[in-house]
Amino acid sequence: QLSESGGGLVQRGGSLRLSCVDSGFSFTSYAMSWVRQAPGKGLEWVSTISDSGGNTNYAESVKGRFTISRDNSKNTLYLQVNSLRAEDTAIYYCAKALYYYDSSGYQSPYWYFALWGRGTLVTVSS
Amino acid sequence: EIVLTQSPGTLSLSPGERATLSCRTSQSVSSSYLAWYQQKPGQAPRLLIYGASSRATGIPDRFSGSGSGTDFSLTISRLEPEDFAVYYCQQYGSSPLTFGGGTKVEI
């Protein structure tokens, strides 16, 4: 249901634009996130954008270099990645980000990731 | 930043056995804002548990989550062949969102 593209081999300092298309019917109802995984390593949250696109959050490691955006008319999420470093080499997954509501109806401050795409590989060469 | 420590790093078990995975957080995670994911080789992660103990849609009831505060666990009551994978916990009570380092469940 989520399909990423745009990854590839890029030189250090270069840029890429990653895309994630949601083929479902509820794209505009959800916040969306990017999570990455370096080869053989664990998961690292990168960024999240609200359902409307009006609010964005970033990990410190990418702040100022990466920009998340979305086009709700195209059911598409983007990640513009600039000033790439070797440590940015990873599979980049897009994911639907949901709030959790506890038994009192109180909304969590942040998100868990309900559905993931298959990922797109970004390789930064030095 | 809340650090999540998963143990053990690797769990060697046989089909039919019970698996218990631990996730400890460096600070208390409010209102059980903790999720568990399963990842098989070459695949994307899949959500198993959210809210520390709520199963995601389509997840078999042999998977269960428990815990609160700083100590959480994922239990697989009877391992099926398809359950051999890496499992990650994630907290969403504070920013930055963080994941544990993973537990590999192997045969």
JSON list of C-alpha atoms in Angstrom, two decimals:
[
{"chain": "A", "resi": 1, "resn": "GLN", "atom": "CA", "xyz": [0.00, 0.00, 0.00]},
{"chain": "A", "resi": 2, "resn": "LEU", "atom": "CA", "xyz": [3.02, 2.28, 0.57]},
{"chain": "A", "resi": 3, "resn": "SER", "atom": "CA", "xyz": [5.66, 2.34, -2.14]},
{"chain": "A", "resi": 4, "resn": "GLU", "atom": "CA", "xyz": [8.92, 4.28, -1.90]},
{"chain": "A", "resi": 5, "resn": "SER", "atom": "CA", "xyz": [11.20, 5.38, -4.72]},
{"chain": "A", "resi": 6, "resn": "GLY", "atom": "CA", "xyz": [14.00, 7.82, -5.43]},
{"chain": "A", "resi": 7, "resn": "GLY", "atom": "CA", "xyz": [16.88, 6.13, -3.70]},
{"chain": "A", "resi": 8, "resn": "GLY", "atom": "CA", "xyz": [20.22, 5.48, -5.33]},
{"chain": "A", "resi": 9, "resn": "LEU", "atom": "CA", "xyz": [23.96, 6.01, -5.23]},
{"chain": "A", "resi": 10, "resn": "VAL", "atom": "CA", "xyz": [25.02, 9.59, -4.56]},
{"chain": "A", "resi": 11, "resn": "GLN", "atom": "CA", "xyz": [28.28, 11.27, -3.69]},
{"chain": "A", "resi": 12, "resn": "ARG", "atom": "CA", "xyz": [28.95, 12.76, -0.31]},
{"chain": "A", "resi": 13, "resn": "GLY", "atom": "CA", "xyz": [27.43, 16.22, -0.19]},
{"chain": "A", "resi": 14, "resn": "GLY", "atom": "CA", "xyz": [24.87, 15.35, -2.84]},
{"chain": "A", "resi": 15, "resn": "SER", "atom": "CA", "xyz": [21.08, 15.41, -2.78]},
{"chain": "A", "resi": 16, "resn": "LEU", "atom": "CA", "xyz": [18.14, 13.14, -3.50]},
{"chain": "A", "resi": 17, "resn": "ARG", "atom": "CA", "xyz": [14.36, 13.39, -3.32]},
{"chain": "A", "resi": 18, "resn": "LEU", "atom": "CA", "xyz": [12.63, 10.33, -1.95]},
{"chain": "A", "resi": 19, "resn": "SER", "atom": "CA", "xyz": [8.95, 9.70, -2.65]},
{"chain": "A", "resi": 20, "resn": "CYS", "atom": "CA", "xyz": [6.35, 7.46, -1.07]},
{"chain": "A", "resi": 21, "resn": "VAL", "atom": "CA", "xyz": [3.01, 6.83, -2.77]},
{"chain": "A", "resi": 22, "resn": "ASP", "atom": "CA", "xyz": [0.04, 5.62, -0.76]},
{"chain": "A", "resi": 23, "resn": "SER", "atom": "CA", "xyz": [-2.26, 3.54, -2.95]},
{"chain": "A", "resi": 24, "resn": "GLY", "atom": "CA", "xyz": [-4.92, 3.41, -0.23]},
{"chain": "A", "resi": 25, "resn": "PHE", "atom": "CA", "xyz": [-7.82, 5.76, 0.40]},
{"chain": "A", "resi": 26, "resn": "SER", "atom": "CA", "xyz": [-6.93, 7.37, 3.70]},
{"chain": "A", "resi": 27, "resn": "PHE", "atom": "CA", "xyz": [-3.64, 9.19, 3.08]},
{"chain": "A", "resi": 28, "resn": "THR", "atom": "CA", "xyz": [-4.97, 12.56, 4.17]},
{"chain": "A", "resi": 29, "resn": "SER", "atom": "CA", "xyz": [-6.13, 11.16, 7.53]},
{"chain": "A", "resi": 30, "resn": "TYR", "atom": "CA", "xyz": [-2.70, 10.19, 8.82]},
{"chain": "A", "resi": 31, "resn": "ALA", "atom": "CA", "xyz": [0.56, 11.70, 9.81]},
{"chain": "A", "resi": 32, "resn": "MET", "atom": "CA", "xyz": [3.40, 10.17, 7.84]},
{"chain": "A", "resi": 33, "resn": "SER", "atom": "CA", "xyz": [6.98, 9.39, 8.77]},
{"chain": "A", "resi": 34, "resn": "TRP", "atom": "CA", "xyz": [10.34, 8.37, 7.44]},
{"chain": "A", "resi": 35, "resn": "VAL", "atom": "CA", "xyz": [12.36, 5.78, 9.34]},
{"chain": "A", "resi": 36, "resn": "ARG", "atom": "CA", "xyz": [15.76, 4.55, 8.19]},
{"chain": "A", "resi": 37, "resn": "GLN", "atom": "CA", "xyz": [17.89, 1.49, 8.73]},
{"chain": "A", "resi": 38, "resn": "ALA", "atom": "CA", "xyz": [21.61, 1.43, 8.04]},
{"chain": "A", "resi": 39, "resn": "PRO", "atom": "CA", "xyz": [22.91, -1.84, 6.59]},
{"chain": "A", "resi": 40, "resn": "GLY", "atom": "CA", "xyz": [22.84, -4.54, 9.25]},
{"chain": "A", "resi": 41, "resn": "LYS", "atom": "CA", "xyz": [21.73, -2.05, 11.92]},
{"chain": "A", "resi": 42, "resn": "GLY", "atom": "CA", "xyz": [18.60, -1.12, 13.81]},
{"chain": "A", "resi": 43, "resn": "LEU", "atom": "CA", "xyz": [15.83, 1.36, 13.11]},
{"chain": "A", "resi": 44, "resn": "GLU", "atom": "CA", "xyz": [16.18, 5.14, 13.41]},
{"chain": "A", "resi": 45, "resn": "TRP", "atom": "CA", "xyz": [13.29, 7.62, 13.24]},
{"chain": "A", "resi": 46, "resn": "VAL", "atom": "CA", "xyz": [14.05, 10.44, 10.80]},
{"chain": "A", "resi": 47, "resn": "SER", "atom": "CA", "xyz": [11.03, 12.70, 10.44]},
{"chain": "A", "resi": 48, "resn": "THR", "atom": "CA", "xyz": [7.24, 13.00, 10.71]},
{"chain": "A", "resi": 49, "resn": "ILE", "atom": "CA", "xyz": [4.74, 15.33, 9.07]},
{"chain": "A", "resi": 50, "resn": "SER", "atom": "CA", "xyz": [1.16, 15.94, 10.23]},
{"chain": "A", "resi": 51, "resn": "ASP", "atom": "CA", "xyz": [-1.87, 14.95, 8.18]},
{"chain": "A", "resi": 52, "resn": "SER", "atom": "CA", "xyz": [-2.30, 18.47, 6.84]},
{"chain": "A", "resi": 53, "resn": "GLY", "atom": "CA", "xyz": [1.42, 19.05, 6.34]},
{"chain": "A", "resi": 54, "resn": "GLY", "atom": "CA", "xyz": [1.39, 21.98, 8.71]},
{"chain": "A", "resi": 55, "resn": "ASN", "atom": "CA", "xyz": [3.64, 20.45, 11.36]},
{"chain": "A", "resi": 56, "resn": "THR", "atom": "CA", "xyz": [6.95, 18.68, 10.96]},
{"chain": "A", "resi": 57, "resn": "ASN", "atom": "CA", "xyz": [9.41, 17.00, 13.32]},
{"chain": "A", "resi": 58, "resn": "TYR", "atom": "CA", "xyz": [13.00, 15.90, 12.70]},
{"chain": "A", "resi": 59, "resn": "ALA", "atom": "CA", "xyz": [15.70, 13.88, 14.37]},
{"chain": "A", "resi": 60, "resn": "GLU", "atom": "CA", "xyz": [18.65, 16.02, 15.38]},
{"chain": "A", "resi": 61, "resn": "SER", "atom": "CA", "xyz": [20.93, 14.04, 13.07]},
{"chain": "A", "resi": 62, "resn": "VAL", "atom": "CA", "xyz": [19.07, 15.29, 9.97]},
{"chain": "A", "resi": 63, "resn": "LYS", "atom": "CA", "xyz": [17.71, 18.66, 11.07]},
{"chain": "A", "resi": 64, "resn": "GLY", "atom": "CA", "xyz": [18.68, 21.38, 8.62]},
{"chain": "A", "resi": 65, "resn": "ARG", "atom": "CA", "xyz": [19.64, 18.89, 5.91]},
{"chain": "A", "resi": 66, "resn": "PHE", "atom": "CA", "xyz": [16.42, 16.91, 5.31]},
{"chain": "A", "resi": 67, "resn": "THR", "atom": "CA", "xyz": [12.97, 18.30, 4.52]},
{"chain": "A", "resi": 68, "resn": "ILE", "atom": "CA", "xyz": [9.76, 16.30, 4.77]},
{"chain": "A", "resi": 69, "resn": "SER", "atom": "CA", "xyz": [6.68, 17.33, 2.78]},
{"chain": "A", "resi": 70, "resn": "ARG", "atom": "CA", "xyz": [3.51, 15.85, 1.35]},
{"chain": "A", "resi": 71, "resn": "ASP", "atom": "CA", "xyz": [1.11, 16.41, -1.53]},
{"chain": "A", "resi": 72, "resn": "ASN", "atom": "CA", "xyz": [-2.29, 15.20, -0.37]},
{"chain": "A", "resi": 73, "resn": "SER", "atom": "CA", "xyz": [-3.76, 15.64, -3.86]},
{"chain": "A", "resi": 74, "resn": "LYS", "atom": "CA", "xyz": [-1.29, 13.00, -5.08]},
{"chain": "A", "resi": 75, "resn": "ASN", "atom": "CA", "xyz": [-1.28, 10.76, -1.97]},
{"chain": "A", "resi": 76, "resn": "THR", "atom": "CA", "xyz": [2.48, 11.25, -1.92]},
{"chain": "A", "resi": 77, "resn": "LEU", "atom": "CA", "xyz": [5.03, 11.83, 0.82]},
{"chain": "A", "resi": 78, "resn": "TYR", "atom": "CA", "xyz": [8.47, 13.26, 0.11]},
{"chain": "A", "resi": 79, "resn": "LEU", "atom": "CA", "xyz": [11.84, 13.52, 1.78]},
{"chain": "A", "resi": 80, "resn": "GLN", "atom": "CA", "xyz": [14.36, 15.95, 0.32]},
{"chain": "A", "resi": 81, "resn": "VAL", "atom": "CA", "xyz": [17.78, 14.86, 1.52]},
{"chain": "A", "resi": 82, "resn": "ASN", "atom": "CA", "xyz": [20.66, 17.31, 1.11]},
{"chain": "A", "resi": 83, "resn": "SER", "atom": "CA", "xyz": [24.29, 17.51, 2.20]},
{"chain": "A", "resi": 84, "resn": "LEU", "atom": "CA", "xyz": [24.42, 13.74, 2.38]},
{"chain": "A", "resi": 85, "resn": "ARG", "atom": "CA", "xyz": [27.00, 12.04, 4.57]},
{"chain": "A", "resi": 86, "resn": "ALA", "atom": "CA", "xyz": [28.31, 8.48, 4.64]},
{"chain": "A", "resi": 87, "resn": "GLU", "atom": "CA", "xyz": [26.29, 7.84, 7.79]},
{"chain": "A", "resi": 88, "resn": "ASP", "atom": "CA", "xyz": [23.07, 8.61, 5.89]},
{"chain": "A", "resi": 89, "resn": "THR", "atom": "CA", "xyz": [23.52, 5.37, 3.94]},
{"chain": "A", "resi": 90, "resn": "ALA", "atom": "CA", "xyz": [20.43, 3.32, 4.77]},
{"chain": "A", "resi": 91, "resn": "ILE", "atom": "CA", "xyz": [17.15, 1.91, 3.62]},
{"chain": "A", "resi": 92, "resn": "TYR", "atom": "CA", "xyz": [14.56, 4.65, 4.01]},
{"chain": "A", "resi": 93, "resn": "TYR", "atom": "CA", "xyz": [11.06, 3.45, 4.89]},
{"chain": "A", "resi": 94, "resn": "CYS", "atom": "CA", "xyz": [7.93, 5.53, 4.84]},
{"chain": "A", "resi": 95, "resn": "ALA", "atom": "CA", "xyz": [5.31, 4.66, 7.41]},
{"chain": "A", "resi": 96, "resn": "LYS", "atom": "CA", "xyz": [1.84, 5.66, 8.51]},
{"chain": "A", "resi": 97, "resn": "ALA", "atom": "CA", "xyz": [2.18, 7.31, 11.89]},
{"chain": "A", "resi": 98, "resn": "LEU", "atom": "CA", "xyz": [-0.68, 6.92, 14.36]},
{"chain": "A", "resi": 99, "resn": "TYR", "atom": "CA", "xyz": [-1.43, 8.50, 17.70]},
{"chain": "A", "resi": 100, "resn": "TYR", "atom": "CA", "xyz": [-2.31, 6.16, 20.56]},
{"chain": "A", "resi": 101, "resn": "TYR", "atom": "CA", "xyz": [-5.37, 6.86, 22.71]},
{"chain": "A", "resi": 102, "resn": "ASP", "atom": "CA", "xyz": [-5.31, 5.42, 26.21]},
{"chain": "A", "resi": 103, "resn": "SER", "atom": "CA", "xyz": [-8.31, 4.19, 28.19]},
{"chain": "A", "resi": 104, "resn": "SER", "atom": "CA", "xyz": [-9.12, 7.77, 29.23]},
{"chain": "A", "resi": 105, "resn": "GLY", "atom": "CA", "xyz": [-9.09, 8.96, 25.65]},
{"chain": "A", "resi": 106, "resn": "TYR", "atom": "CA", "xyz": [-5.87, 10.86, 26.13]},
{"chain": "A", "resi": 107, "resn": "GLN", "atom": "CA", "xyz": [-3.82, 11.14, 22.93]},
{"chain": "A", "resi": 108, "resn": "SER", "atom": "CA", "xyz": [-0.16, 10.19, 22.90]},
{"chain": "A", "resi": 109, "resn": "PRO", "atom": "CA", "xyz": [2.20, 13.09, 22.20]},
{"chain": "A", "resi": 110, "resn": "TYR", "atom": "CA", "xyz": [3.90, 11.22, 19.37]},
{"chain": "A", "resi": 111, "resn": "TRP", "atom": "CA", "xyz": [3.36, 8.28, 17.04]},
{"chain": "A", "resi": 112, "resn": "TYR", "atom": "CA", "xyz": [3.82, 4.61, 16.47]},
{"chain": "A", "resi": 113, "resn": "PHE", "atom": "CA", "xyz": [4.14, 3.22, 12.97]},
{"chain": "A", "resi": 114, "resn": "ALA", "atom": "CA", "xyz": [1.16, 1.20, 11.80]},
{"chain": "A", "resi": 115, "resn": "LEU", "atom": "CA", "xyz": [2.07, 0.41, 8.20]},
{"chain": "A", "resi": 116, "resn": "TRP", "atom": "CA", "xyz": [5.41, 0.44, 6.43]},
{"chain": "A", "resi": 117, "resn": "GLY", "atom": "CA", "xyz": [6.54, 0.55, 2.83]},
{"chain": "A", "resi": 118, "resn": "ARG", "atom": "CA", "xyz": [9.22, -1.75, 1.47]},
{"chain": "A", "resi": 119, "resn": "GLY", "atom": "CA", "xyz": [11.87, 0.95, 1.53]},
{"chain": "A", "resi": 120, "resn": "THR", "atom": "CA", "xyz": [14.29, 2.60, -0.85]},
{"chain": "A", "resi": 121, "resn": "LEU", "atom": "CA", "xyz": [18.06, 2.32, -0.50]},
{"chain": "A", "resi": 122, "resn": "VAL", "atom": "CA", "xyz": [20.22, 5.42, -0.32]},
{"chain": "A", "resi": 123, "resn": "THR", "atom": "CA", "xyz": [23.96, 4.85, -0.64]},
{"chain": "A", "resi": 124, "resn": "VAL", "atom": "CA", "xyz": [26.35, 7.73, -0.07]},
{"chain": "A", "resi": 125, "resn": "SER", "atom": "CA", "xyz": [29.81, 7.26, -1.50]},
{"chain": "A", "resi": 126, "resn": "SER", "atom": "CA", "xyz": [32.88, 9.13, -0.38]},
{"chain": "B", "resi": 1, "resn": "GLU", "atom": "CA", "xyz": [16.59, 11.09, 24.72]},
{"chain": "B", "resi": 2, "resn": "ILE", "atom": "CA", "xyz": [15.05, 7.87, 26.03]},
{"chain": "B", "resi": 3, "resn": "VAL", "atom": "CA", "xyz": [17.35, 4.89, 25.44]},
{"chain": "B", "resi": 4, "resn": "LEU", "atom": "CA", "xyz": [15.72, 1.48, 24.92]},
{"chain": "B", "resi": 5, "resn": "THR", "atom": "CA", "xyz": [17.76, -1.59, 25.82]},
{"chain": "B", "resi": 6, "resn": "GLN", "atom": "CA", "xyz": [16.53, -4.93, 24.50]},
{"chain": "B", "resi": 7, "resn": "SER", "atom": "CA", "xyz": [17.61, -8.27, 25.87]},
{"chain": "B", "resi": 8, "resn": "PRO", "atom": "CA", "xyz": [18.73, -10.80, 25.09]},
{"chain": "B", "resi": 9, "resn": "GLY", "atom": "CA", "xyz": [20.45, -9.86, 21.86]},
{"chain": "B", "resi": 10, "resn": "THR", "atom": "CA", "xyz": [19.75, -13.30, 20.45]},
{"chain": "B", "resi": 11, "resn": "LEU", "atom": "CA", "xyz": [17.26, -15.93, 21.62]},
{"chain": "B", "resi": 12, "resn": "SER", "atom": "CA", "xyz": [17.78, -19.48, 20.36]},
{"chain": "B", "resi": 13, "resn": "LEU", "atom": "CA", "xyz": [14.62, -21.54, 20.63]},
{"chain": "B", "resi": 14, "resn": "SER", "atom": "CA", "xyz": [12.67, -24.28, 18.87]},
{"chain": "B", "resi": 15, "resn": "PRO", "atom": "CA", "xyz": [9.21, -24.19, 17.30]},
{"chain": "B", "resi": 16, "resn": "GLY", "atom": "CA", "xyz": [6.55, -24.67, 19.94]},
{"chain": "B", "resi": 17, "resn": "GLU", "atom": "CA", "xyz": [8.61, -23.04, 22.69]},
{"chain": "B", "resi": 18, "resn": "ARG", "atom": "CA", "xyz": [7.76, -19.84, 24.54]},
{"chain": "B", "resi": 19, "resn": "ALA", "atom": "CA", "xyz": [9.76, -16.69, 23.85]},
{"chain": "B", "resi": 20, "resn": "THR", "atom": "CA", "xyz": [10.03, -13.75, 26.24]},
{"chain": "B", "resi": 21, "resn": "LEU", "atom": "CA", "xyz": [11.74, -10.59, 25.01]},
{"chain": "B", "resi": 22, "resn": "SER", "atom": "CA", "xyz": [12.61, -7.66, 27.25]},
{"chain": "B", "resi": 23, "resn": "CYS", "atom": "CA", "xyz": [12.72, -3.92, 26.55]},
{"chain": "B", "resi": 24, "resn": "ARG", "atom": "CA", "xyz": [13.94, -1.57, 29.26]},
{"chain": "B", "resi": 25, "resn": "THR", "atom": "CA", "xyz": [13.76, 2.22, 28.91]},
{"chain": "B", "resi": 26, "resn": "SER", "atom": "CA", "xyz": [16.15, 4.73, 30.47]},
{"chain": "B", "resi": 27, "resn": "GLN", "atom": "CA", "xyz": [13.20, 6.85, 31.66]},
{"chain": "B", "resi": 28, "resn": "SER", "atom": "CA", "xyz": [9.62, 6.00, 32.44]},
{"chain": "B", "resi": 29, "resn": "VAL", "atom": "CA", "xyz": [7.44, 5.83, 29.33]},
{"chain": "B", "resi": 30, "resn": "SER", "atom": "CA", "xyz": [4.15, 7.56, 30.07]},
{"chain": "B", "resi": 31, "resn": "SER", "atom": "CA", "xyz": [0.86, 5.75, 29.62]},
{"chain": "B", "resi": 32, "resn": "SER", "atom": "CA", "xyz": [2.51, 2.73, 28.07]},
{"chain": "B", "resi": 33, "resn": "TYR", "atom": "CA", "xyz": [3.55, 4.54, 24.91]},
{"chain": "B", "resi": 34, "resn": "LEU", "atom": "CA", "xyz": [5.48, 1.54, 23.66]},
{"chain": "B", "resi": 35, "resn": "ALA", "atom": "CA", "xyz": [5.23, -0.50, 20.46]},
{"chain": "B", "resi": 36, "resn": "TRP", "atom": "CA", "xyz": [6.76, -3.73, 19.19]},
{"chain": "B", "resi": 37, "resn": "TYR", "atom": "CA", "xyz": [7.67, -4.59, 15.60]},
{"chain": "B", "resi": 38, "resn": "GLN", "atom": "CA", "xyz": [8.74, -7.74, 13.80]},
{"chain": "B", "resi": 39, "resn": "GLN", "atom": "CA", "xyz": [11.21, -7.67, 10.92]},
{"chain": "B", "resi": 40, "resn": "LYS", "atom": "CA", "xyz": [12.12, -10.60, 8.73]},
{"chain": "B", "resi": 41, "resn": "PRO", "atom": "CA", "xyz": [15.21, -10.57, 6.47]},
{"chain": "B", "resi": 42, "resn": "GLY", "atom": "CA", "xyz": [14.76, -8.37, 3.43]},
{"chain": "B", "resi": 43, "resn": "GLN", "atom": "CA", "xyz": [11.36, -7.14, 4.61]},
{"chain": "B", "resi": 44, "resn": "ALA", "atom": "CA", "xyz": [9.99, -3.99, 6.17]},
{"chain": "B", "resi": 45, "resn": "PRO", "atom": "CA", "xyz": [9.09, -3.98, 9.86]},
{"chain": "B", "resi": 46, "resn": "ARG", "atom": "CA", "xyz": [5.55, -4.95, 10.79]},
{"chain": "B", "resi": 47, "resn": "LEU", "atom": "CA", "xyz": [3.64, -3.56, 13.75]},
{"chain": "B", "resi": 48, "resn": "LEU", "atom": "CA", "xyz": [2.76, -6.20, 16.34]},
{"chain": "B", "resi": 49, "resn": "ILE", "atom": "CA", "xyz": [1.84, -4.37, 19.54]},
{"chain": "B", "resi": 50, "resn": "TYR", "atom": "CA", "xyz": [1.03, -0.75, 20.47]},
{"chain": "B", "resi": 51, "resn": "GLY", "atom": "CA", "xyz": [0.09, 0.82, 23.77]},
{"chain": "B", "resi": 52, "resn": "ALA", "atom": "CA", "xyz": [2.36, -1.81, 25.36]},
{"chain": "B", "resi": 53, "resn": "SER", "atom": "CA", "xyz": [-0.32, -4.52, 25.17]},
{"chain": "B", "resi": 54, "resn": "SER", "atom": "CA", "xyz": [-2.75, -3.94, 22.28]},
{"chain": "B", "resi": 55, "resn": "ARG", "atom": "CA", "xyz": [-2.33, -6.27, 19.32]},
{"chain": "B", "resi": 56, "resn": "ALA", "atom": "CA", "xyz": [-2.35, -4.70, 15.88]},
{"chain": "B", "resi": 57, "resn": "THR", "atom": "CA", "xyz": [-4.90, -5.82, 13.31]},
{"chain": "B", "resi": 58, "resn": "GLY", "atom": "CA", "xyz": [-4.27, -9.34, 12.06]},
{"chain": "B", "resi": 59, "resn": "ILE", "atom": "CA", "xyz": [-1.66, -10.24, 14.66]},
{"chain": "B", "resi": 60, "resn": "PRO", "atom": "CA", "xyz": [-2.17, -13.74, 16.10]},
{"chain": "B", "resi": 61, "resn": "ASP", "atom": "CA", "xyz": [-3.03, -14.01, 19.77]},
{"chain": "B", "resi": 62, "resn": "ARG", "atom": "CA", "xyz": [0.13, -15.97, 20.50]},
{"chain": "B", "resi": 63, "resn": "PHE", "atom": "CA", "xyz": [1.79, -12.53, 20.57]},
{"chain": "B", "resi": 64, "resn": "SER", "atom": "CA", "xyz": [1.25, -10.53, 23.74]},
{"chain": "B", "resi": 65, "resn": "GLY", "atom": "CA", "xyz": [2.79, -7.43, 25.25]},
{"chain": "B", "resi": 66, "resn": "SER", "atom": "CA", "xyz": [2.97, -6.30, 28.83]},
{"chain": "B", "resi": 67, "resn": "GLY", "atom": "CA", "xyz": [4.73, -3.90, 31.15]},
{"chain": "B", "resi": 68, "resn": "SER", "atom": "CA", "xyz": [4.73, -0.29, 32.24]},
{"chain": "B", "resi": 69, "resn": "GLY", "atom": "CA", "xyz": [7.10, 2.40, 33.43]},
{"chain": "B", "resi": 70, "resn": "THR", "atom": "CA", "xyz": [10.55, 1.28, 32.36]},
{"chain": "B", "resi": 71, "resn": "ASP", "atom": "CA", "xyz": [10.09, -2.49, 31.95]},
{"chain": "B", "resi": 72, "resn": "PHE", "atom": "CA", "xyz": [8.23, -4.00, 29.03]},
{"chain": "B", "resi": 73, "resn": "SER", "atom": "CA", "xyz": [8.10, -7.43, 27.47]},
{"chain": "B", "resi": 74, "resn": "LEU", "atom": "CA", "xyz": [6.86, -9.22, 24.38]},
{"chain": "B", "resi": 75, "resn": "THR", "atom": "CA", "xyz": [5.85, -12.85, 24.73]},
{"chain": "B", "resi": 76, "resn": "ILE", "atom": "CA", "xyz": [5.29, -15.36, 21.95]},
{"chain": "B", "resi": 77, "resn": "SER", "atom": "CA", "xyz": [3.43, -18.20, 23.60]},
{"chain": "B", "resi": 78, "resn": "ARG", "atom": "CA", "xyz": [4.27, -20.95, 21.09]},
{"chain": "B", "resi": 79, "resn": "LEU", "atom": "CA", "xyz": [6.78, -20.19, 18.38]},
{"chain": "B", "resi": 80, "resn": "GLU", "atom": "CA", "xyz": [5.74, -20.91, 14.83]},
{"chain": "B", "resi": 81, "resn": "PRO", "atom": "CA", "xyz": [8.36, -21.26, 12.06]},
{"chain": "B", "resi": 82, "resn": "GLU", "atom": "CA", "xyz": [7.35, -17.87, 10.66]},
{"chain": "B", "resi": 83, "resn": "ASP", "atom": "CA", "xyz": [8.07, -16.13, 13.99]},
{"chain": "B", "resi": 84, "resn": "PHE", "atom": "CA", "xyz": [11.83, -16.43, 13.66]},
{"chain": "B", "resi": 85, "resn": "ALA", "atom": "CA", "xyz": [12.81, -12.82, 13.03]},
{"chain": "B", "resi": 86, "resn": "VAL", "atom": "CA", "xyz": [14.19, -9.68, 14.68]},
{"chain": "B", "resi": 87, "resn": "TYR", "atom": "CA", "xyz": [11.95, -7.81, 17.10]},
{"chain": "B", "resi": 88, "resn": "TYR", "atom": "CA", "xyz": [12.23, -4.12, 17.96]},
{"chain": "B", "resi": 89, "resn": "CYS", "atom": "CA", "xyz": [10.57, -2.01, 20.63]},
{"chain": "B", "resi": 90, "resn": "GLN", "atom": "CA", "xyz": [9.87, 1.71, 20.16]},
{"chain": "B", "resi": 91, "resn": "GLN", "atom": "CA", "xyz": [8.79, 4.46, 22.53]},
{"chain": "B", "resi": 92, "resn": "TYR", "atom": "CA", "xyz": [6.58, 7.35, 21.44]},
{"chain": "B", "resi": 93, "resn": "GLY", "atom": "CA", "xyz": [6.17, 9.21, 24.69]},
{"chain": "B", "resi": 94, "resn": "SER", "atom": "CA", "xyz": [8.87, 11.76, 24.02]},
{"chain": "B", "resi": 95, "resn": "SER", "atom": "CA", "xyz": [10.92, 13.15, 21.18]},
{"chain": "B", "resi": 96, "resn": "PRO", "atom": "CA", "xyz": [13.09, 11.94, 19.63]},
{"chain": "B", "resi": 97, "resn": "LEU", "atom": "CA", "xyz": [11.23, 8.72, 18.98]},
{"chain": "B", "resi": 98, "resn": "THR", "atom": "CA", "xyz": [13.63, 5.89, 19.71]},
{"chain": "B", "resi": 99, "resn": "PHE", "atom": "CA", "xyz": [13.93, 2.18, 19.03]},
{"chain": "B", "resi": 100, "resn": "GLY", "atom": "CA", "xyz": [15.69, -0.58, 20.87]},
{"chain": "B", "resi": 101, "resn": "GLY", "atom": "CA", "xyz": [18.60, -2.38, 19.28]},
{"chain": "B", "resi": 102, "resn": "GLY", "atom": "CA", "xyz": [16.54, -5.48, 18.54]},
{"chain": "B", "resi": 103, "resn": "THR", "atom": "CA", "xyz": [16.32, -9.10, 19.66]},
{"chain": "B", "resi": 104, "resn": "LYS", "atom": "CA", "xyz": [16.90, -11.82, 17.11]},
{"chain": "B", "resi": 105, "resn": "VAL", "atom": "CA", "xyz": [14.81, -14.94, 17.65]},
{"chain": "B", "resi": 106, "resn": "GLU", "atom": "CA", "xyz": [16.52, -17.82, 15.90]},
{"chain": "B", "resi": 107, "resn": "ILE", "atom": "CA", "xyz": [16.08, -21.55, 15.66]}
]
